[in-house]
């Protein structure tokens, strides 16, 4: 017997037609559309992945993820993490030992400061003209051969000139005029603080000393600025005290890198009448609300001056944080104090002549050169590039 159309299902021709609309070669229509979308996506992905910039960005992101130390630590077994915590405890103990080391370094600085001081006292005598150096003390051999040769050729002329200068003492200035003021002008960090009306005062500066805290006292140092009698203030010495800390922070012990300045105190300047350059007088008109009359009042307001250096901003000690501008001002103050202590006072004559400044500039240029060299190594290893840009 023949089989009815539609087979055992009993569906007629209409059912067969519906099946034809729902299937294409036995595949559902939704699957066909999904396959088309997948094909388009795959083509787009292929195009994107052929872009070198996209590949580089993806690779960098993968590298960052795979090489993040914290992400690696998180994958370690609990027992290993426990041992790492033990290492951190040892590291904290190392930080406290390092703090003791710096305390002893401070004691050594104090000891050797006493040995330097007689030389610095003699330096002051030469600068002020209280003592004239002997011929032996004045002798200095230049490393420049041309200068040596010229000095030899001019020896007789110099001797004659010296005799003429001796005969005309009024032309021979006392000591080394404006020694410390010249250093202020030569050093950018200091010259930026000096206003035009500060200059006549700084010309009276005769010496700068560093005094370290006594044994058993909290770590600190004092900058002493010694002035000759002048028309501006009566203080013979202006002081700035920098307080230091040499112990790891309890909240962040691993940040310890040695002693740091944490606060500073200035001094009161006893200005003579009308000579205070740290303030200026302004006139302001005020109008009476009821009567409408106008009066002129005068008031003093702060004025930019180097001598504000002796009236520093105080570090916050009550737990309140300083604003960004105040933090920058305080950090700059600490940097200047450290520079006076470590560079200016020990090497004053070289900052006066400019030799120390040239050394500083050369050192900075060397650092930049090294950075450029490293960048060259990273950017390419092509032999032709190496010939065009040889390492110095």
Short mmCIF file of C-alpha atoms in Angstrom, two decimals:
data_model
loop_
_atom_site.label_atom_id
_atom_site.label_comp_id
_atom_site.label_asym_id
_atom_site.label_seq_id
_atom_site.Cartn_x
_atom_site.Cartn_y
_atom_site.Cartn_z
CA UNK A 1 0.00 0.00 0.00
CA UNK A 2 1.32 3.52 -0.88
CA UNK A 3 2.32 5.97 1.91
CA UNK A 4 0.32 9.16 2.41
CA UNK A 5 2.14 12.46 1.84
CA UNK A 6 3.45 13.62 5.14
CA UNK A 7 4.38 10.10 6.27
CA UNK A 8 3.63 8.74 9.69
CA UNK A 9 3.15 12.22 11.12
CA UNK A 10 -0.18 12.62 9.49
CA UNK A 11 0.68 16.27 8.51
CA UNK A 12 -0.47 17.36 5.08
CA UNK A 13 1.07 19.53 2.37
CA UNK A 14 0.62 22.71 4.43
CA UNK A 15 2.87 21.31 7.13
CA UNK A 16 5.48 20.44 4.59
CA UNK A 17 5.41 24.01 3.22
CA UNK A 18 5.88 25.47 6.72
CA UNK A 19 8.83 23.19 7.22
CA UNK A 20 10.35 24.48 4.02
CA UNK A 21 10.12 28.09 5.33
CA UNK A 22 11.71 27.22 8.70
CA UNK A 23 14.67 25.26 7.37
CA UNK A 24 17.30 25.85 4.74
CA UNK A 25 18.97 22.68 3.74
CA UNK A 26 18.01 21.18 7.10
CA UNK A 27 19.53 24.12 9.17
CA UNK A 28 17.31 26.43 11.33
CA UNK A 29 17.07 30.06 10.09
CA UNK A 30 18.31 31.49 13.42
CA UNK A 31 21.45 29.39 13.18
CA UNK A 32 22.08 30.63 9.67
CA UNK A 33 21.83 34.26 10.79
CA UNK A 34 24.10 33.59 13.77
CA UNK A 35 26.64 31.95 11.48
CA UNK A 36 26.63 35.01 9.23
CA UNK A 37 27.14 37.35 12.21
CA UNK A 38 29.95 35.17 13.53
CA UNK A 39 31.60 35.21 10.13
CA UNK A 40 31.41 39.02 9.98
CA UNK A 41 32.77 39.33 13.52
CA UNK A 42 35.63 36.99 12.70
CA UNK A 43 36.52 39.05 9.64
CA UNK A 44 36.44 42.27 11.70
CA UNK A 45 38.56 40.67 14.39
CA UNK A 46 41.10 39.56 11.78
CA UNK A 47 41.28 43.12 10.44
CA UNK A 48 41.75 44.62 13.93
CA UNK A 49 44.38 42.08 14.92
CA UNK A 50 46.38 42.97 11.81
CA UNK A 51 46.76 46.53 13.18
CA UNK A 52 50.23 46.76 14.84
CA UNK A 53 49.13 49.50 17.24
CA UNK A 54 46.22 47.43 18.51
CA UNK A 55 48.46 44.40 18.95
CA UNK A 56 51.04 46.45 20.85
CA UNK A 57 48.38 47.89 23.17
CA UNK A 58 46.96 44.45 23.88
CA UNK A 59 50.39 42.99 24.51
CA UNK A 60 51.26 45.82 26.91
CA UNK A 61 48.05 45.26 28.81
CA UNK A 62 48.69 41.53 29.04
CA UNK A 63 52.25 42.16 30.20
CA UNK A 64 51.05 44.53 32.91
CA UNK A 65 48.51 42.04 34.15
CA UNK A 66 50.90 39.11 34.13
CA UNK A 67 53.78 41.00 35.76
CA UNK A 68 51.96 42.90 38.51
CA UNK A 69 53.68 41.87 41.75
CA UNK A 70 50.50 42.05 43.81
CA UNK A 71 48.60 39.82 41.39
CA UNK A 72 51.43 37.29 41.59
CA UNK A 73 51.46 37.35 45.39
CA UNK A 74 47.72 36.69 45.45
CA UNK A 75 48.27 33.43 43.57
CA UNK A 76 50.72 32.05 46.12
CA UNK A 77 49.73 29.38 48.64
CA UNK A 78 48.76 30.51 52.13
CA UNK A 79 51.89 28.96 53.65
CA UNK A 80 54.13 31.02 51.33
CA UNK A 81 52.23 34.22 52.15
CA UNK A 82 52.80 33.50 55.83
CA UNK A 83 56.57 33.32 55.23
CA UNK A 84 56.45 36.59 53.26
CA UNK A 85 54.83 38.28 56.27
CA UNK A 86 57.72 37.02 58.38
CA UNK A 87 60.15 38.63 55.91
CA UNK A 88 58.29 41.92 56.25
CA UNK A 89 58.76 41.80 60.01
CA UNK A 90 62.49 41.33 59.45
CA UNK A 91 62.45 44.28 57.06
CA UNK A 92 60.90 46.52 59.72
CA UNK A 93 63.63 45.51 62.16
CA UNK A 94 66.21 46.38 59.49
CA UNK A 95 64.63 49.82 59.12
CA UNK A 96 65.03 50.47 62.86
CA UNK A 97 68.68 49.40 62.71
CA UNK A 98 69.15 51.75 59.74
CA UNK A 99 67.65 54.57 61.81
CA UNK A 100 70.26 53.92 64.53
CA UNK A 101 72.94 54.00 61.85
CA UNK A 102 71.85 57.49 60.77
CA UNK A 103 71.82 58.65 64.38
CA UNK A 104 75.47 57.65 64.63
CA UNK A 105 76.15 59.39 61.31
CA UNK A 106 74.69 62.54 62.86
CA UNK A 107 77.08 62.12 65.79
CA UNK A 108 79.97 61.83 63.31
CA UNK A 109 78.80 64.96 61.50
CA UNK A 110 78.85 66.80 64.81
CA UNK A 111 82.35 65.51 65.55
CA UNK A 112 83.79 66.51 62.19
CA UNK A 113 81.96 69.84 62.19
CA UNK A 114 84.17 70.76 65.14
CA UNK A 115 87.23 69.92 63.00
CA UNK A 116 85.98 71.97 60.05
CA UNK A 117 85.08 75.01 62.14
CA UNK A 118 88.63 76.43 62.60
CA UNK A 119 88.99 76.40 58.80
CA UNK A 120 85.61 78.07 58.37
CA UNK A 121 86.56 80.68 60.97
CA UNK A 122 89.72 81.44 58.99
CA UNK A 123 87.61 81.63 55.85
CA UNK A 124 85.47 84.29 57.52
CA UNK A 125 88.56 86.29 58.51
CA UNK A 126 89.79 86.31 54.92
CA UNK A 127 86.34 87.27 53.59
CA UNK A 128 85.83 90.13 56.03
CA UNK A 129 89.42 91.33 55.70
CA UNK A 130 90.15 90.95 59.40
CA UNK A 131 93.17 88.82 58.42
CA UNK A 132 95.26 88.98 55.26
CA UNK A 133 96.38 85.56 53.94
CA UNK A 134 100.11 84.92 53.70
CA UNK A 135 101.85 84.29 50.38
CA UNK A 136 101.87 80.56 51.11
CA UNK A 137 98.17 80.60 51.93
CA UNK A 138 97.42 82.52 48.75
CA UNK A 139 99.35 80.22 46.43
CA UNK A 140 97.15 78.17 44.12
CA UNK A 141 98.30 75.99 41.24
CA UNK A 142 95.91 75.96 38.33
CA UNK A 143 95.36 72.72 36.44
CA UNK A 144 95.03 74.66 33.22
CA UNK A 145 98.42 74.60 31.46
CA UNK A 146 97.70 77.67 29.36
CA UNK A 147 96.83 79.65 32.45
CA UNK A 148 100.02 78.45 34.12
CA UNK A 149 102.08 79.51 31.14
CA UNK A 150 100.39 82.89 31.02
CA UNK A 151 100.97 83.28 34.76
CA UNK A 152 104.66 82.59 34.23
CA UNK A 153 104.94 85.11 31.40
CA UNK A 154 103.17 87.76 33.41
CA UNK A 155 105.02 87.12 36.67
CA UNK A 156 107.12 90.29 36.57
CA UNK A 157 104.20 92.43 35.47
CA UNK A 158 102.09 91.09 38.32
CA UNK A 159 104.86 91.84 40.82
CA UNK A 160 105.00 95.43 39.61
CA UNK A 161 101.23 95.70 39.75
CA UNK A 162 101.18 94.42 43.31
CA UNK A 163 103.68 97.08 44.35
CA UNK A 164 101.53 99.74 42.74
CA UNK A 165 98.45 98.41 44.53
CA UNK A 166 100.31 98.43 47.83
CA UNK A 167 101.19 102.08 47.23
CA UNK A 168 97.53 102.89 46.66
CA UNK A 169 95.73 101.15 49.51
CA UNK A 170 92.60 103.17 48.93
CA UNK A 171 92.08 101.13 45.73
CA UNK A 172 92.43 97.83 47.58
CA UNK A 173 89.04 96.70 48.95
CA UNK A 174 88.90 95.02 52.30
CA UNK A 175 88.56 91.23 52.24
CA UNK A 176 86.32 89.78 49.53
CA UNK A 177 83.45 92.22 48.97
CA UNK A 178 79.89 90.84 48.73
CA UNK A 179 81.11 87.26 49.05
CA UNK A 180 77.91 85.68 50.36
CA UNK A 181 75.67 88.00 48.35
CA UNK A 182 77.44 86.83 45.18
CA UNK A 183 76.69 83.22 46.15
CA UNK A 184 73.01 84.14 46.50
CA UNK A 185 73.07 85.59 43.00
CA UNK A 186 74.91 82.60 41.52
CA UNK A 187 72.62 79.90 42.92
CA UNK A 188 69.21 79.82 41.23
CA UNK A 189 67.49 78.29 44.24
CA UNK A 190 68.51 81.32 46.33
CA UNK A 191 68.35 84.08 43.74
CA UNK A 192 64.67 83.29 43.16
CA UNK A 193 63.98 84.29 46.77
CA UNK A 194 65.90 87.57 46.68
CA UNK A 195 64.06 90.77 45.83
CA UNK A 196 65.78 93.96 44.72
CA UNK A 197 65.22 95.58 48.13
CA UNK A 198 66.82 92.53 49.83
CA UNK A 199 70.13 93.03 48.07
CA UNK A 200 71.52 95.96 50.11
CA UNK A 201 70.84 93.96 53.29
CA UNK A 202 72.47 90.75 52.05
CA UNK A 203 75.61 92.70 51.22
CA UNK A 204 76.11 92.96 55.01
CA UNK A 205 76.10 89.15 55.40
CA UNK A 206 79.52 88.07 56.67
CA UNK A 207 79.15 84.36 57.40
CA UNK A 208 76.80 81.37 57.44
CA UNK A 209 77.35 78.59 59.94
CA UNK A 210 75.79 75.19 60.61
CA UNK A 211 75.37 74.03 64.21
CA UNK A 212 74.34 70.44 64.98
CA UNK A 213 72.21 69.42 67.95
CA UNK A 214 74.03 68.36 71.12
CA UNK A 215 74.44 64.68 72.03
CA UNK A 216 71.30 63.23 73.58
CA UNK A 217 69.10 65.98 72.11
CA UNK A 218 66.52 65.45 69.32
CA UNK A 219 68.20 65.46 65.92
CA UNK A 220 68.31 68.96 64.40
CA UNK A 221 70.61 71.59 62.94
CA UNK A 222 70.69 75.39 63.05
CA UNK A 223 71.67 77.76 60.25
CA UNK A 224 73.28 80.94 61.59
CA UNK A 225 73.43 84.02 59.35
CA UNK A 226 75.97 86.50 60.75
CA UNK A 227 75.58 90.16 59.75
CA UNK A 228 77.78 93.16 60.32
CA UNK A 229 76.11 96.22 61.90
CA UNK A 230 73.69 97.71 59.38
CA UNK A 231 70.85 100.19 58.95
CA UNK A 232 68.12 97.52 58.68
CA UNK A 233 67.97 95.46 61.90
CA UNK A 234 69.81 95.15 65.17
CA UNK A 235 70.27 91.35 65.25
CA UNK A 236 73.93 90.35 64.76
CA UNK A 237 72.76 86.79 63.97
CA UNK A 238 69.58 85.45 62.35
CA UNK A 239 68.82 81.76 62.91
CA UNK A 240 66.76 79.01 61.31
CA UNK A 241 66.36 75.69 63.14
CA UNK A 242 65.47 72.52 61.25
CA UNK A 243 64.05 69.61 63.24
CA UNK A 244 64.72 66.14 61.94
CA UNK A 245 63.38 62.64 62.43
CA UNK A 246 65.32 59.44 61.97
CA UNK A 247 62.89 56.65 62.67
CA UNK A 248 60.53 54.59 60.53
CA UNK A 249 56.93 55.73 60.35
CA UNK A 250 54.70 53.33 62.26
CA UNK A 251 52.04 53.49 59.58
CA UNK A 252 54.49 53.04 56.70
CA UNK A 253 57.86 51.70 57.97
CA UNK A 254 59.03 50.61 54.51
CA UNK A 255 59.14 54.23 53.29
CA UNK A 256 62.09 55.03 55.58
CA UNK A 257 65.12 56.23 53.61
CA UNK A 258 67.05 58.08 56.29
CA UNK A 259 66.64 61.25 58.33
CA UNK A 260 64.12 63.77 57.08
CA UNK A 261 63.33 67.34 58.04
CA UNK A 262 59.91 67.44 59.69
CA UNK A 263 59.62 71.04 60.93
CA UNK A 264 61.50 74.31 61.25
CA UNK A 265 61.57 77.43 63.44
CA UNK A 266 62.76 80.88 62.51
CA UNK A 267 63.59 83.89 64.63
CA UNK A 268 62.28 87.38 65.31
CA UNK A 269 64.02 90.07 63.28
CA UNK A 270 64.34 93.34 65.18
CA UNK A 271 63.79 95.69 62.28
CA UNK A 272 64.72 99.32 62.58
CA UNK A 273 61.89 101.81 62.03
CA UNK A 274 60.72 101.86 58.42
CA UNK A 275 63.22 99.20 57.33
CA UNK A 276 61.11 96.02 57.46
CA UNK A 277 61.15 94.64 53.90
CA UNK A 278 58.84 91.73 54.72
CA UNK A 279 55.81 94.05 54.88
CA UNK A 280 54.58 96.92 52.77
CA UNK A 281 52.20 99.75 53.58
CA UNK A 282 49.18 100.30 51.38
CA UNK A 283 46.51 103.00 51.41
CA UNK A 284 42.85 102.11 51.20
CA UNK A 285 39.79 104.31 50.92
CA UNK A 286 36.71 103.57 53.02
CA UNK A 287 33.26 105.08 52.54
CA UNK A 288 30.95 105.59 55.52
CA UNK A 289 27.61 103.82 54.93
CA UNK A 290 25.44 106.46 56.60
CA UNK A 291 27.14 109.80 56.01
CA UNK A 292 28.79 108.91 52.72
CA UNK A 293 32.08 110.43 53.77
CA UNK A 294 35.33 108.89 52.57
CA UNK A 295 38.44 108.33 54.64
CA UNK A 296 41.85 106.95 53.75
CA UNK A 297 43.46 104.35 55.98
CA UNK A 298 46.88 102.74 55.81
CA UNK A 299 47.59 99.11 56.59
CA UNK A 300 50.53 96.75 56.40
CA UNK A 301 50.37 93.62 54.28
CA UNK A 302 52.96 90.83 53.72
CA UNK A 303 55.64 91.54 51.14
CA UNK A 304 57.80 89.06 49.20
CA UNK A 305 61.32 88.94 50.59
CA UNK A 306 64.15 86.52 51.29
CA UNK A 307 63.84 87.46 54.96
CA UNK A 308 60.49 85.66 55.13
CA UNK A 309 62.82 82.66 55.27
CA UNK A 310 63.10 83.39 59.01
CA UNK A 311 59.32 83.30 59.50
CA UNK A 312 58.54 79.84 58.07
CA UNK A 313 55.25 78.06 57.67
CA UNK A 314 54.74 75.58 60.50
CA UNK A 315 54.22 71.91 59.77
CA UNK A 316 50.82 70.72 60.93
CA UNK A 317 51.17 68.89 64.24
CA UNK A 318 47.52 68.49 65.18
CA UNK A 319 46.69 65.82 62.63
CA UNK A 320 45.21 68.29 60.14
CA UNK A 321 46.66 68.12 56.66
CA UNK A 322 48.08 71.19 54.88
CA UNK A 323 46.73 72.34 51.56
CA UNK A 324 48.74 71.61 48.43
CA UNK A 325 50.31 75.09 48.19
CA UNK A 326 51.39 75.01 51.86
CA UNK A 327 52.89 71.55 51.47
CA UNK A 328 54.88 72.76 48.44
CA UNK A 329 56.09 75.86 50.35
CA UNK A 330 57.18 73.74 53.31
CA UNK A 331 58.93 71.18 51.09
CA UNK A 332 60.80 73.98 49.28
CA UNK A 333 61.87 75.45 52.62
CA UNK A 334 63.22 72.08 53.77
CA UNK A 335 65.09 71.68 50.47
CA UNK A 336 66.73 75.10 50.83
CA UNK A 337 67.77 74.40 54.42
CA UNK A 338 69.29 71.09 53.38
CA UNK A 339 71.12 72.77 50.48
CA UNK A 340 72.66 75.37 52.78
CA UNK A 341 73.84 72.64 55.14
CA UNK A 342 75.14 70.13 52.61
CA UNK A 343 76.42 72.30 49.78
CA UNK A 344 76.64 76.05 50.33
CA UNK A 345 78.36 76.22 53.71
CA UNK A 346 80.95 73.44 53.13
CA UNK A 347 81.85 74.61 49.58
CA UNK A 348 81.20 78.35 49.72
CA UNK A 349 84.22 79.48 47.69
CA UNK A 350 83.28 77.17 44.80
CA UNK A 351 79.76 78.62 44.67
CA UNK A 352 81.29 82.10 44.77
CA UNK A 353 83.53 81.35 41.77
CA UNK A 354 80.81 79.32 40.02
CA UNK A 355 82.88 76.13 39.83
CA UNK A 356 80.47 74.17 42.02
CA UNK A 357 77.55 75.33 39.88
CA UNK A 358 79.32 74.14 36.73
CA UNK A 359 79.94 70.77 38.41
CA UNK A 360 76.25 70.52 39.30
CA UNK A 361 75.24 71.34 35.72
CA UNK A 362 77.66 68.79 34.28
CA UNK A 363 76.32 66.12 36.63
CA UNK A 364 72.75 66.80 35.56
CA UNK A 365 73.72 66.68 31.88
CA UNK A 366 75.43 63.34 32.48
CA UNK A 367 72.25 61.91 33.93
CA UNK A 368 70.26 63.06 30.90
CA UNK A 369 72.86 61.60 28.54
CA UNK A 370 72.65 58.26 30.28
CA UNK A 371 68.87 58.30 29.97
CA UNK A 372 69.08 58.99 26.24
CA UNK A 373 71.56 56.17 25.81
CA UNK A 374 69.26 53.73 27.57
CA UNK A 375 66.35 54.82 25.40
CA UNK A 376 68.48 54.19 22.31
CA UNK A 377 69.21 50.65 23.48
CA UNK A 378 65.52 49.98 23.99
CA UNK A 379 64.32 51.43 20.71
CA UNK A 380 66.49 49.38 18.42
CA UNK A 381 69.51 47.19 18.04
CA UNK A 382 70.10 47.87 14.36
CA UNK A 383 73.83 47.97 13.56
CA UNK A 384 73.40 50.88 11.15
CA UNK A 385 71.72 52.92 13.87
CA UNK A 386 74.60 52.09 16.18
CA UNK A 387 77.06 53.54 13.64
CA UNK A 388 75.01 56.68 13.12
CA UNK A 389 74.45 57.19 16.87
CA UNK A 390 77.57 55.82 18.56
CA UNK A 391 77.64 55.59 22.34
CA UNK A 392 79.80 58.19 23.97
#
